[in-house]
Amino acid sequence: MTLSHGVDVRVGPGGHSGADASVVTLNGESVAVDAVAGVRDALGASDAAVTVETTLPLGAGFGVSGAVALGTAYGINAVYDRHRGENDLVSIAHCAEVTARTGLGDVVAQARGGLPIRLEPGGPDHGRLDGIPAAPRVEYVTFGSVSTEAVLSGDTTRLTAAGGRALADLRDAPTPSRLVELSRRFAREADLLTDRVADVIESVRDAGGDAAMAMLGDTAFAFGSGLSDAGYDPEVCAVHPGGATLRAAEHAESTPPDVE
Amino acid sequence: MTLSHGVDVRVGPGGHSGADASVVTLNGESVAVDAVAGVRDALGASDAAVTVETTLPLGAGFGVSGAVALGTAYGINAVYDRHRGENDLVSIAHCAEVTARTGLGDVVAQARGGLPIRLEPGGPDHGRLDGIPAAPRVEYVTFGSVSTEAVLSGDTTRLTAAGGRALADLRDAPTPSRLVELSRRFAREADLLTDRVADVIESVRDAGGDAAMAMLGDTAFAFGSGLSDAGYDPEVCAVHPGGATLRAAEHAESTPPDVE
């Protein structure tokens, strides 16, 4: 799902030393986001300065690395006049993220917005999408990180089988409540559930609601007021209907016409 | 292109007599929107009351009929618990619009948002899309209607050839300025340009800008400040990045959980 608590990426024309192409400024600090190196490289902009602001934690299942890669692709295209189409930019960010092993399907979903359903794997030239037609309120609590790379580098047979079952069942009834139910089942069947998320889910279900785990992070989420009703003090946002969007630069007069 | 000056569609559970399945209430008046009949029928909700509010004129090239059909499909799905996915709903509205001969590609573009590029014809299960990664300010002036049905019912050979050339050239450089240039060329080559729109385009180009014609309506548009710079007093809005979005009902407590 794409969240209104998103990631703002600003690209400047030059200013990055290029010594490490994965480095961005995230909430004022220099950090490495591996997928960014692939994007800078694919668009020939190793000197592009990338500044990221977000309230979401890295590595906690929110797809921040994918969002940074996607925002970098859109930003470089605009600032460096690369004249690429949206599919090209999404493909570049998707491939960079998959190569970095920090995510598999985040970028394509983030580009679409809403509650996407990935019918097939792959970038926008391959993988067909559908979506759940709803925009519910979202609550979440996060306890920390799970390494996506460690999971994707391990034996994913069980995970793939559980994912196939969940996807087939979701397509039969694509609603938000079914999404939570199937996500909860998937995390259990794929043996990904952390103890803390399992506790939250149990409490929410005892209170008459339902909750599931963010993939992949030590994070629980619910639609509506599932977490508050169970006594938690969650972060609250909404499903973002549009996904990745290009904003006008603050100093419009200094931007080329195509970026206005 | 999808505009922030959009169309709000509200669906009520029952209240429509069903005598004429195309009738909706548009800005307080009963009007027939042919595509709506197909949507009510496909989703088995002949009694669904459909109320539409918009500042955009019908028949002037803004795709209002397609937007009403699409909004009706999303609304019926939510209110009548039809549990359809987004692709199904878009397909239903698209087919209803094509059957009514009031538009060919509006609905699929409206569902995506932004500045979509239709790479292939057809609904979401067939036609691939790309998009121009930009969200420019939009200006428009409208003088009245052109009958989409009359154009689509006539000889479309010339129109199809001009469209193919414009699409190929746009894919080479998918930018807003190129979109306006190619739209202008398309309207001329396809012999669709009205005298009033031709006058506007000439004035805007004399003032150093560029403008084109809305398909199909007696309407001229420009990005940025093209029309104001030429002395017109245009309507002003923006490209809507998200396209069709489902809103929470005002009385959330009376809606089923999936619609919240």
Coordinates of C-alpha atoms in Angstrom, one line a residue:
Chain A
M1 CA 0.0 0.0 0.0
T2 CA 1.2 3.6 -0.7
L3 CA 1.0 5.9 2.3
S4 CA 0.4 9.6 2.6
H5 CA 3.3 9.6 5.1
G6 CA 5.7 9.6 2.2
V7 CA 9.2 10.5 1.1
D8 CA 10.2 13.9 -0.3
V9 CA 13.2 13.7 -2.7
R10 CA 14.8 16.9 -4.0
V11 CA 17.4 16.7 -6.7
G12 CA 20.0 19.4 -7.3
P13 CA 22.0 19.9 -10.5
G14 CA 25.5 19.0 -9.2
G15 CA 27.0 19.2 -5.8
H16 CA 27.5 15.5 -5.2
S17 CA 31.2 14.5 -5.2
G18 CA 30.5 11.2 -6.9
A19 CA 32.9 9.3 -4.7
D20 CA 30.1 7.0 -3.5
A21 CA 27.1 7.1 -5.8
S22 CA 24.8 5.7 -3.2
V23 CA 25.1 8.6 -0.7
V24 CA 22.1 10.9 -0.1
T25 CA 21.3 13.4 2.5
L26 CA 18.4 11.9 4.6
N27 CA 16.8 14.2 7.2
G28 CA 20.1 16.2 7.3
E29 CA 22.5 13.2 7.6
S30 CA 24.6 11.5 4.9
V31 CA 23.5 7.9 4.5
A32 CA 24.0 5.2 1.8
V33 CA 20.9 4.0 -0.1
D34 CA 22.3 1.4 -2.4
A35 CA 19.6 1.6 -5.0
V36 CA 20.4 5.3 -5.6
A37 CA 23.8 4.4 -7.2
G38 CA 22.1 2.4 -9.9
V39 CA 19.7 5.3 -10.7
R40 CA 22.4 8.0 -10.8
D41 CA 24.4 5.6 -13.1
A42 CA 21.5 4.7 -15.5
L43 CA 20.7 8.4 -16.0
G44 CA 24.3 9.6 -16.3
A45 CA 24.1 12.0 -13.4
S46 CA 26.8 10.9 -10.9
D47 CA 27.1 14.5 -9.6
A48 CA 23.3 14.9 -8.8
A49 CA 22.8 16.0 -5.2
V50 CA 19.9 14.0 -3.6
T51 CA 18.2 15.4 -0.5
V52 CA 15.5 13.3 1.2
E53 CA 13.0 14.3 4.0
T54 CA 10.7 11.7 5.6
T55 CA 9.1 10.8 8.9
L56 CA 9.3 7.1 8.0
P57 CA 12.1 4.9 9.3
L58 CA 14.6 3.2 7.0
G59 CA 14.5 -0.6 7.1
A60 CA 11.2 -1.0 8.9
G61 CA 9.1 -2.2 6.0
F62 CA 7.9 1.1 4.5
G63 CA 9.9 0.8 1.3
V64 CA 11.8 4.0 1.9
S65 CA 14.8 2.9 -0.2
G66 CA 12.6 2.2 -3.2
A67 CA 10.8 5.6 -2.8
V68 CA 14.2 7.3 -2.6
A69 CA 15.3 5.5 -5.8
L70 CA 12.1 6.4 -7.6
G71 CA 12.2 10.1 -6.5
T72 CA 15.8 10.3 -7.6
A73 CA 14.9 9.0 -11.0
Y74 CA 12.0 11.5 -11.4
G75 CA 14.2 14.3 -10.1
I76 CA 17.2 13.7 -12.3
N77 CA 15.0 13.3 -15.3
A78 CA 13.5 16.8 -14.6
V79 CA 16.6 18.7 -13.6
Y80 CA 18.9 17.2 -16.2
D81 CA 16.4 17.2 -19.0
R82 CA 16.7 13.5 -19.7
H83 CA 13.3 13.4 -21.5
R84 CA 12.5 9.9 -20.3
G85 CA 8.9 8.6 -20.0
E86 CA 7.4 7.4 -16.7
N87 CA 7.8 3.7 -17.6
D88 CA 11.6 4.2 -18.2
L89 CA 12.0 6.0 -14.9
V90 CA 10.1 3.4 -12.9
S91 CA 12.0 0.6 -14.7
I92 CA 15.4 2.2 -13.8
A93 CA 14.4 2.6 -10.1
H94 CA 12.9 -0.9 -10.0
C95 CA 16.0 -2.5 -11.4
A96 CA 18.3 -0.5 -9.1
E97 CA 16.3 -1.6 -6.1
V98 CA 16.2 -5.3 -7.1
T99 CA 19.9 -5.3 -7.9
A100 CA 20.6 -3.8 -4.4
R101 CA 18.4 -6.6 -2.9
T102 CA 16.5 -4.0 -0.8
G103 CA 13.1 -4.7 -2.3
L104 CA 11.3 -6.5 -5.1
G105 CA 8.0 -4.9 -5.9
D106 CA 8.0 -1.6 -3.9
V107 CA 8.9 0.8 -6.7
V108 CA 6.3 -0.3 -9.2
A109 CA 3.6 -0.1 -6.5
Q110 CA 4.8 3.3 -5.3
A111 CA 4.6 4.6 -8.9
R112 CA 1.0 3.6 -9.1
G113 CA -0.3 4.6 -5.7
G114 CA -3.4 3.4 -3.8
L115 CA -3.6 -0.2 -2.9
P116 CA -1.9 -1.9 -5.8
I117 CA -2.0 -5.7 -6.6
R118 CA 1.0 -7.0 -8.4
L119 CA -0.4 -9.6 -10.8
E120 CA 3.0 -10.5 -12.2
P121 CA 6.6 -9.6 -11.2
G122 CA 8.8 -7.2 -13.1
G123 CA 9.0 -3.6 -14.1
P124 CA 6.2 -1.6 -15.9
D125 CA 7.0 -3.2 -19.3
H126 CA 6.3 -6.7 -17.9
G127 CA 4.3 -6.9 -14.7
R128 CA 0.6 -6.2 -14.9
L129 CA -1.1 -4.5 -12.0
D130 CA -4.5 -4.3 -10.6
G131 CA -5.7 -2.4 -7.5
I132 CA -8.1 -2.4 -4.6
P133 CA -10.5 0.5 -5.1
A134 CA -10.4 2.0 -1.7
A135 CA -8.5 4.7 0.3
P136 CA -8.8 3.8 4.0
R137 CA -7.2 5.4 6.9
V138 CA -4.0 3.6 8.0
E139 CA -2.6 3.2 11.5
Y140 CA 0.8 1.7 12.2
V141 CA 3.3 1.1 15.0
T142 CA 6.9 0.3 14.3
F143 CA 9.6 -1.3 16.6
G144 CA 12.6 -1.5 14.2
S145 CA 14.2 -3.2 11.3
V146 CA 14.1 -6.6 9.6
S147 CA 16.8 -7.0 6.9
T148 CA 15.1 -7.4 3.5
E149 CA 18.4 -8.4 2.0
A150 CA 18.8 -11.3 4.5
V151 CA 15.3 -12.6 3.7
L152 CA 15.7 -12.3 0.0
S153 CA 19.1 -13.9 0.1
G154 CA 17.8 -16.9 2.0
D155 CA 15.5 -19.8 0.9
T156 CA 12.4 -18.1 -0.4
T157 CA 10.5 -21.3 -1.4
R158 CA 8.1 -21.1 1.5
L159 CA 7.6 -17.4 1.1
T160 CA 6.9 -17.7 -2.6
A161 CA 4.3 -20.4 -2.1
A162 CA 2.5 -18.5 0.7
G163 CA 2.6 -15.4 -1.5
G164 CA 1.0 -17.2 -4.4
R165 CA -1.9 -18.4 -2.2
A166 CA -2.5 -15.0 -0.7
L167 CA -2.5 -13.3 -4.2
A168 CA -5.0 -15.7 -5.6
D169 CA -7.3 -15.2 -2.6
L170 CA -7.0 -11.4 -2.8
R171 CA -7.9 -11.4 -6.5
D172 CA -11.2 -13.2 -5.6
A173 CA -12.2 -10.3 -3.3
P174 CA -10.0 -7.3 -3.6
T175 CA -11.1 -5.3 -0.4
P176 CA -9.0 -3.7 2.4
S177 CA -10.3 -6.1 5.0
R178 CA -9.3 -9.1 2.9
L179 CA -5.9 -7.5 2.3
V180 CA -5.2 -7.4 6.1
E181 CA -6.5 -10.9 6.7
L182 CA -4.3 -12.3 3.9
S183 CA -1.3 -10.3 4.8
R184 CA -1.6 -11.6 8.4
R185 CA -1.8 -15.2 7.1
F186 CA 1.1 -14.7 4.7
A187 CA 3.4 -13.5 7.4
R188 CA 2.6 -16.5 9.6
E189 CA 2.9 -19.0 6.7
A190 CA 6.2 -17.5 5.5
D191 CA 7.5 -17.5 9.0
L192 CA 8.3 -13.8 9.0
L193 CA 6.2 -12.7 12.0
T194 CA 8.2 -11.0 14.7
D195 CA 7.2 -11.6 18.4
R196 CA 6.3 -7.9 18.9
V197 CA 4.1 -7.8 15.8
A198 CA 2.4 -11.1 16.7
D199 CA 1.6 -9.5 20.1
V200 CA 0.1 -6.4 18.5
I201 CA -2.0 -8.5 16.1
E202 CA -3.3 -10.6 18.9
S203 CA -4.3 -7.5 20.9
V204 CA -6.0 -5.9 17.9
R205 CA -8.0 -9.1 17.2
D206 CA -9.0 -9.4 20.8
A207 CA -10.4 -5.9 20.5
G208 CA -12.5 -6.9 17.5
G209 CA -10.3 -5.6 14.8
D210 CA -7.6 -6.9 12.5
A211 CA -3.9 -6.1 11.8
A212 CA -1.0 -7.4 9.9
M213 CA 2.8 -6.9 9.4
A214 CA 4.6 -4.6 7.1
M215 CA 6.8 -6.4 4.6
L216 CA 9.6 -6.4 5.7
G217 CA 9.9 -4.7 9.0
D218 CA 9.1 -5.0 12.7
T219 CA 6.0 -2.9 12.0
A220 CA 2.3 -3.7 12.5
F221 CA -0.5 -1.9 10.7
A222 CA -4.3 -1.8 10.6
F223 CA -7.0 0.1 8.6
G224 CA -9.5 2.3 10.3
S225 CA -8.9 2.5 14.1
G226 CA -7.8 -1.1 14.7
L227 CA -4.6 -0.2 16.7
S228 CA -6.2 2.7 18.6
D229 CA -9.2 0.6 19.6
A230 CA -6.7 -1.9 21.1
G231 CA -5.1 0.8 23.2
Y232 CA -2.0 1.6 21.1
D233 CA -0.9 5.1 20.2
P234 CA -0.2 4.6 16.5
E235 CA 1.0 6.9 13.7
V236 CA -2.0 7.7 11.5
C237 CA -2.0 8.5 7.8
A238 CA -4.0 7.5 4.7
V239 CA -3.6 5.5 1.6
H240 CA -2.1 7.9 -1.0
P241 CA -4.2 7.6 -4.2
G242 CA -1.7 9.0 -6.6
G243 CA 1.7 7.4 -5.7
A244 CA 4.9 9.1 -6.9
T245 CA 4.2 12.7 -8.0
L246 CA 6.4 15.4 -9.4
R247 CA 6.2 18.7 -7.5
A248 CA 6.9 22.2 -8.8
A249 CA 10.3 23.4 -7.6
E250 CA 10.1 26.3 -5.1
H251 CA 12.0 28.6 -7.4
A252 CA 10.0 28.0 -10.6
E253 CA 11.9 30.6 -12.6
S254 CA 15.1 28.7 -12.3
T255 CA 13.7 25.4 -13.6
P256 CA 13.4 24.4 -17.2
P257 CA 9.9 24.7 -18.7
D258 CA 9.2 20.9 -18.5
V259 CA 9.6 20.9 -14.7
E260 CA 7.4 23.8 -13.8
Chain B
M1 CA -4.2 14.9 -19.5
T2 CA -6.1 14.7 -16.2
L3 CA -7.1 17.9 -14.6
S4 CA -7.5 19.0 -11.0
H5 CA -10.7 20.6 -12.2
G6 CA -12.4 17.3 -12.0
V7 CA -15.8 15.6 -11.6
D8 CA -17.2 14.6 -8.2
V9 CA -19.6 11.6 -8.4
R10 CA -21.7 10.5 -5.5
V11 CA -23.5 7.2 -5.6
G12 CA -26.5 6.5 -3.3
P13 CA -27.9 3.1 -2.6
G14 CA -31.2 3.3 -4.4
G15 CA -33.4 6.2 -5.3
H16 CA -33.1 6.0 -9.1
S17 CA -36.3 4.9 -10.8
G18 CA -34.5 2.9 -13.4
A19 CA -36.8 4.1 -16.2
D20 CA -33.8 5.5 -18.0
A21 CA -30.6 4.0 -16.8
S22 CA -28.5 6.8 -18.3
V23 CA -30.0 9.6 -16.2
V24 CA -27.9 11.3 -13.5
T25 CA -28.2 14.5 -11.6
L26 CA -25.5 16.9 -12.9
N27 CA -25.1 20.2 -11.0
G28 CA -28.7 19.8 -9.8
E29 CA -30.3 19.0 -13.1
S30 CA -31.4 15.6 -14.6
V31 CA -29.3 14.8 -17.7
A32 CA -28.6 11.7 -19.7
V33 CA -25.0 10.5 -19.8
D34 CA -25.2 7.5 -22.1
A35 CA -22.2 5.7 -20.7
V36 CA -23.8 5.5 -17.3
A37 CA -26.4 3.1 -18.5
G38 CA -23.8 0.5 -19.4
V39 CA -22.1 0.9 -16.0
R40 CA -25.3 0.5 -13.9
D41 CA -26.2 -2.6 -16.0
A42 CA -22.8 -4.2 -15.8
L43 CA -22.7 -3.9 -12.0
G44 CA -26.4 -4.8 -11.5
A45 CA -27.4 -1.6 -9.8
S46 CA -30.1 -0.1 -12.0
D47 CA -31.5 1.8 -9.0
A48 CA -28.3 3.5 -8.0
A49 CA -28.7 7.2 -7.6
V50 CA -25.8 9.1 -9.3
T51 CA -25.2 12.7 -8.4
V52 CA -22.4 14.7 -10.2
E53 CA -20.9 18.0 -9.4
T54 CA -18.4 19.7 -11.8
T55 CA -17.3 23.1 -13.0
L56 CA -16.4 21.6 -16.4
P57 CA -18.8 21.7 -19.4
L58 CA -20.2 18.6 -21.0
G59 CA -19.2 18.0 -24.6
A60 CA -16.3 20.5 -24.7
G61 CA -13.4 18.0 -24.8
F62 CA -12.9 17.5 -21.1
G63 CA -14.0 13.9 -21.0
V64 CA -16.8 14.6 -18.5
S65 CA -18.9 11.7 -19.7
G66 CA -16.1 9.2 -19.2
A67 CA -15.3 10.6 -15.8
V68 CA -19.0 10.3 -14.8
A69 CA -19.0 6.6 -16.0
L70 CA -15.8 5.9 -14.1
G71 CA -17.0 7.6 -10.9
T72 CA -20.3 5.7 -11.1
A73 CA -18.4 2.4 -11.4
Y74 CA -16.2 3.1 -8.4
G75 CA -19.2 4.4 -6.4
I76 CA -21.5 1.4 -7.1
N77 CA -18.7 -1.0 -6.3
A78 CA -18.2 0.6 -2.9
V79 CA -21.9 1.3 -2.0
Y80 CA -23.2 -2.1 -3.3
D81 CA -20.2 -4.1 -2.0
R82 CA -19.5 -5.6 -5.5
H83 CA -15.9 -6.5 -4.5
R84 CA -14.5 -5.7 -7.9
G85 CA -10.8 -4.8 -8.5
E86 CA -9.8 -1.5 -10.1
N87 CA -9.1 -3.1 -13.5
D88 CA -12.6 -4.5 -13.7
L89 CA -14.2 -1.2 -12.8
V90 CA -12.1 0.7 -15.3
S91 CA -12.9 -1.9 -18.0
I92 CA -16.6 -1.6 -17.3
A93 CA -16.6 2.2 -17.6
H94 CA -14.3 2.1 -20.6
C95 CA -16.6 -0.3 -22.5
A96 CA -19.7 1.7 -21.6
E97 CA -18.0 4.9 -22.9
V98 CA -16.8 3.2 -26.2
T99 CA -20.3 1.6 -26.7
A100 CA -21.9 5.0 -26.2
R101 CA -19.5 6.5 -28.8
T102 CA -18.8 9.4 -26.4
G103 CA -15.0 8.7 -26.1
L104 CA -12.4 6.1 -26.9
G105 CA -9.5 6.5 -24.4
D106 CA -10.7 8.9 -21.8
V107 CA -11.6 6.5 -19.0
V108 CA -8.3 4.6 -19.0
A109 CA -6.3 7.8 -18.9
Q110 CA -8.6 9.2 -16.1
A111 CA -8.0 6.2 -14.0
R112 CA -4.2 6.6 -14.2
G113 CA -3.9 10.3 -13.7
G114 CA -1.1 12.7 -14.7
L115 CA -0.2 13.0 -18.4
P116 CA -0.8 9.5 -19.7
I117 CA 0.4 8.1 -23.0
R118 CA -1.8 5.4 -24.5
L119 CA 0.6 3.0 -26.1
E120 CA -2.1 0.7 -27.3
P121 CA -5.9 1.0 -27.5
G122 CA -8.2 -1.0 -25.2
G123 CA -9.1 -1.4 -21.5
P124 CA -6.6 -2.1 -18.7
D125 CA -6.3 -5.8 -19.6
H126 CA -5.0 -4.9 -23.0
G127 CA -3.7 -1.4 -23.6
R128 CA -0.3 -0.6 -22.2
L129 CA 0.3 2.9 -20.9
D130 CA 3.2 5.2 -20.3
G131 CA 3.2 8.8 -19.0
I132 CA 5.0 12.1 -19.2
P133 CA 6.7 12.7 -15.8
A134 CA 5.5 16.3 -15.2
A135 CA 2.7 18.1 -13.4
P136 CA 2.4 21.5 -15.1
R137 CA -0.1 24.3 -14.5
V138 CA -2.9 24.2 -17.1
E139 CA -4.8 27.1 -18.6
Y140 CA -7.9 26.7 -20.8
V141 CA -10.6 28.7 -22.5
T142 CA -13.7 27.0 -23.9
F143 CA -16.2 28.1 -26.5
G144 CA -18.5 25.2 -26.7
S145 CA -19.2 21.7 -28.0
V146 CA -17.9 19.4 -30.8
S147 CA -19.8 16.1 -31.1
T148 CA -17.4 13.3 -30.3
E149 CA -20.0 10.9 -31.6
A150 CA -20.2 12.6 -35.0
V151 CA -16.4 12.5 -35.4
L152 CA -16.1 8.9 -34.3
S153 CA -19.0 7.9 -36.6
G154 CA -17.4 9.5 -39.7
D155 CA -14.3 8.5 -41.7
T156 CA -11.5 8.3 -39.1
T157 CA -8.7 7.2 -41.6
R158 CA -7.0 10.6 -41.6
L159 CA -7.4 11.0 -37.9
T160 CA -5.9 7.6 -37.2
A161 CA -2.9 8.3 -39.4
A162 CA -2.2 11.7 -37.8
G163 CA -2.6 10.1 -34.4
G164 CA -0.1 7.4 -35.1
R165 CA 2.5 10.0 -36.2
A166 CA 1.9 12.2 -33.1
L167 CA 2.2 9.2 -30.8
A168 CA 5.5 8.0 -32.3
D169 CA 7.0 11.5 -32.0
L170 CA 5.8 11.9 -28.4
R171 CA 7.4 8.7 -27.3
D172 CA 10.7 10.0 -28.6
A173 CA 10.6 12.9 -26.2
P174 CA 7.7 12.7 -23.7
T175 CA 7.7 16.3 -22.3
P176 CA 4.8 18.7 -21.8
S177 CA 6.1 21.2 -24.4
R178 CA 6.3 18.4 -27.0
L179 CA 2.8 17.2 -26.1
V180 CA 1.3 20.7 -26.9
E181 CA 3.3 20.9 -30.1
L182 CA 2.2 17.5 -31.3
S183 CA -1.5 18.0 -30.2
R184 CA -1.5 21.2 -32.2
R185 CA -0.1 19.4 -35.3
F186 CA -2.6 16.5 -34.8
A187 CA -5.7 18.8 -34.7
R188 CA -4.5 20.5 -37.9
E189 CA -3.6 17.3 -39.8
A190 CA -6.9 15.5 -38.7
D191 CA -8.8 18.6 -39.8
L192 CA -10.4 19.0 -36.4
L193 CA -9.3 22.6 -35.6
T194 CA -12.2 25.0 -35.0
D195 CA -11.8 28.6 -36.2
R196 CA -11.9 30.0 -32.6
V197 CA -9.3 27.6 -31.3
A198 CA -7.1 28.3 -34.4
D199 CA -7.3 32.0 -33.5
V200 CA -6.3 31.4 -29.9
I201 CA -3.4 29.2 -30.9
E202 CA -2.2 31.9 -33.3
S203 CA -2.4 34.6 -30.6
V204 CA -0.6 32.4 -28.1
R205 CA 2.2 31.6 -30.5
D206 CA 2.6 35.3 -31.5
A207 CA 3.1 36.0 -27.7
G208 CA 5.9 33.4 -27.6
G209 CA 4.0 30.5 -26.1
D210 CA 2.2 27.4 -27.5
A211 CA -1.3 26.1 -27.2
A212 CA -3.4 23.3 -28.6
M213 CA -7.0 22.0 -28.8
A214 CA -8.8 19.7 -26.4
M215 CA -10.0 16.5 -28.0
L216 CA -12.9 16.8 -28.8
G217 CA -14.2 20.3 -28.0
D218 CA -14.1 23.9 -29.0
T219 CA -11.5 24.4 -26.3
A220 CA -7.9 25.7 -26.3
F221 CA -5.4 24.9 -23.6
A222 CA -1.8 25.7 -22.7
F223 CA 0.7 24.8 -20.0
G224 CA 2.2 27.5 -17.7
S225 CA 0.9 30.9 -18.6
G226 CA 0.5 30.7 -22.4
L227 CA -3.1 31.9 -22.5
S228 CA -2.7 34.7 -19.9
D229 CA 0.5 35.9 -21.6
A230 CA -1.5 36.3 -24.8
G231 CA -4.2 38.4 -23.0
Y232 CA -6.8 35.8 -22.4
D233 CA -8.6 35.3 -19.1
P234 CA -8.4 31.5 -18.9
E235 CA -9.6 29.0 -16.3
V236 CA -6.5 27.8 -14.4
C237 CA -5.9 24.4 -12.8
A238 CA -3.2 21.8 -12.6
V239 CA -2.5 18.3 -13.9
H240 CA -3.9 15.9 -11.3
P241 CA -1.3 13.3 -10.5
G242 CA -3.6 10.6 -9.1
G243 CA -6.5 10.4 -11.5
A244 CA -9.7 8.8 -10.2
T245 CA -9.7 8.5 -6.4
L246 CA -12.3 7.1 -4.0
R247 CA -13.2 9.6 -1.2
A248 CA -14.5 8.8 2.2
A249 CA -18.2 9.3 2.5
E250 CA -19.2 12.3 4.7
H251 CA -21.2 10.0 7.0
A252 CA -18.5 7.4 7.6
E253 CA -20.5 5.6 10.2
S254 CA -23.2 4.6 7.7
T255 CA -20.8 3.2 5.1
P256 CA -19.5 -0.4 5.1
P257 CA -15.9 -0.8 6.3
D258 CA -14.5 -1.2 2.8
V259 CA -15.5 2.3 1.8
E260 CA -14.3 4.3 4.7

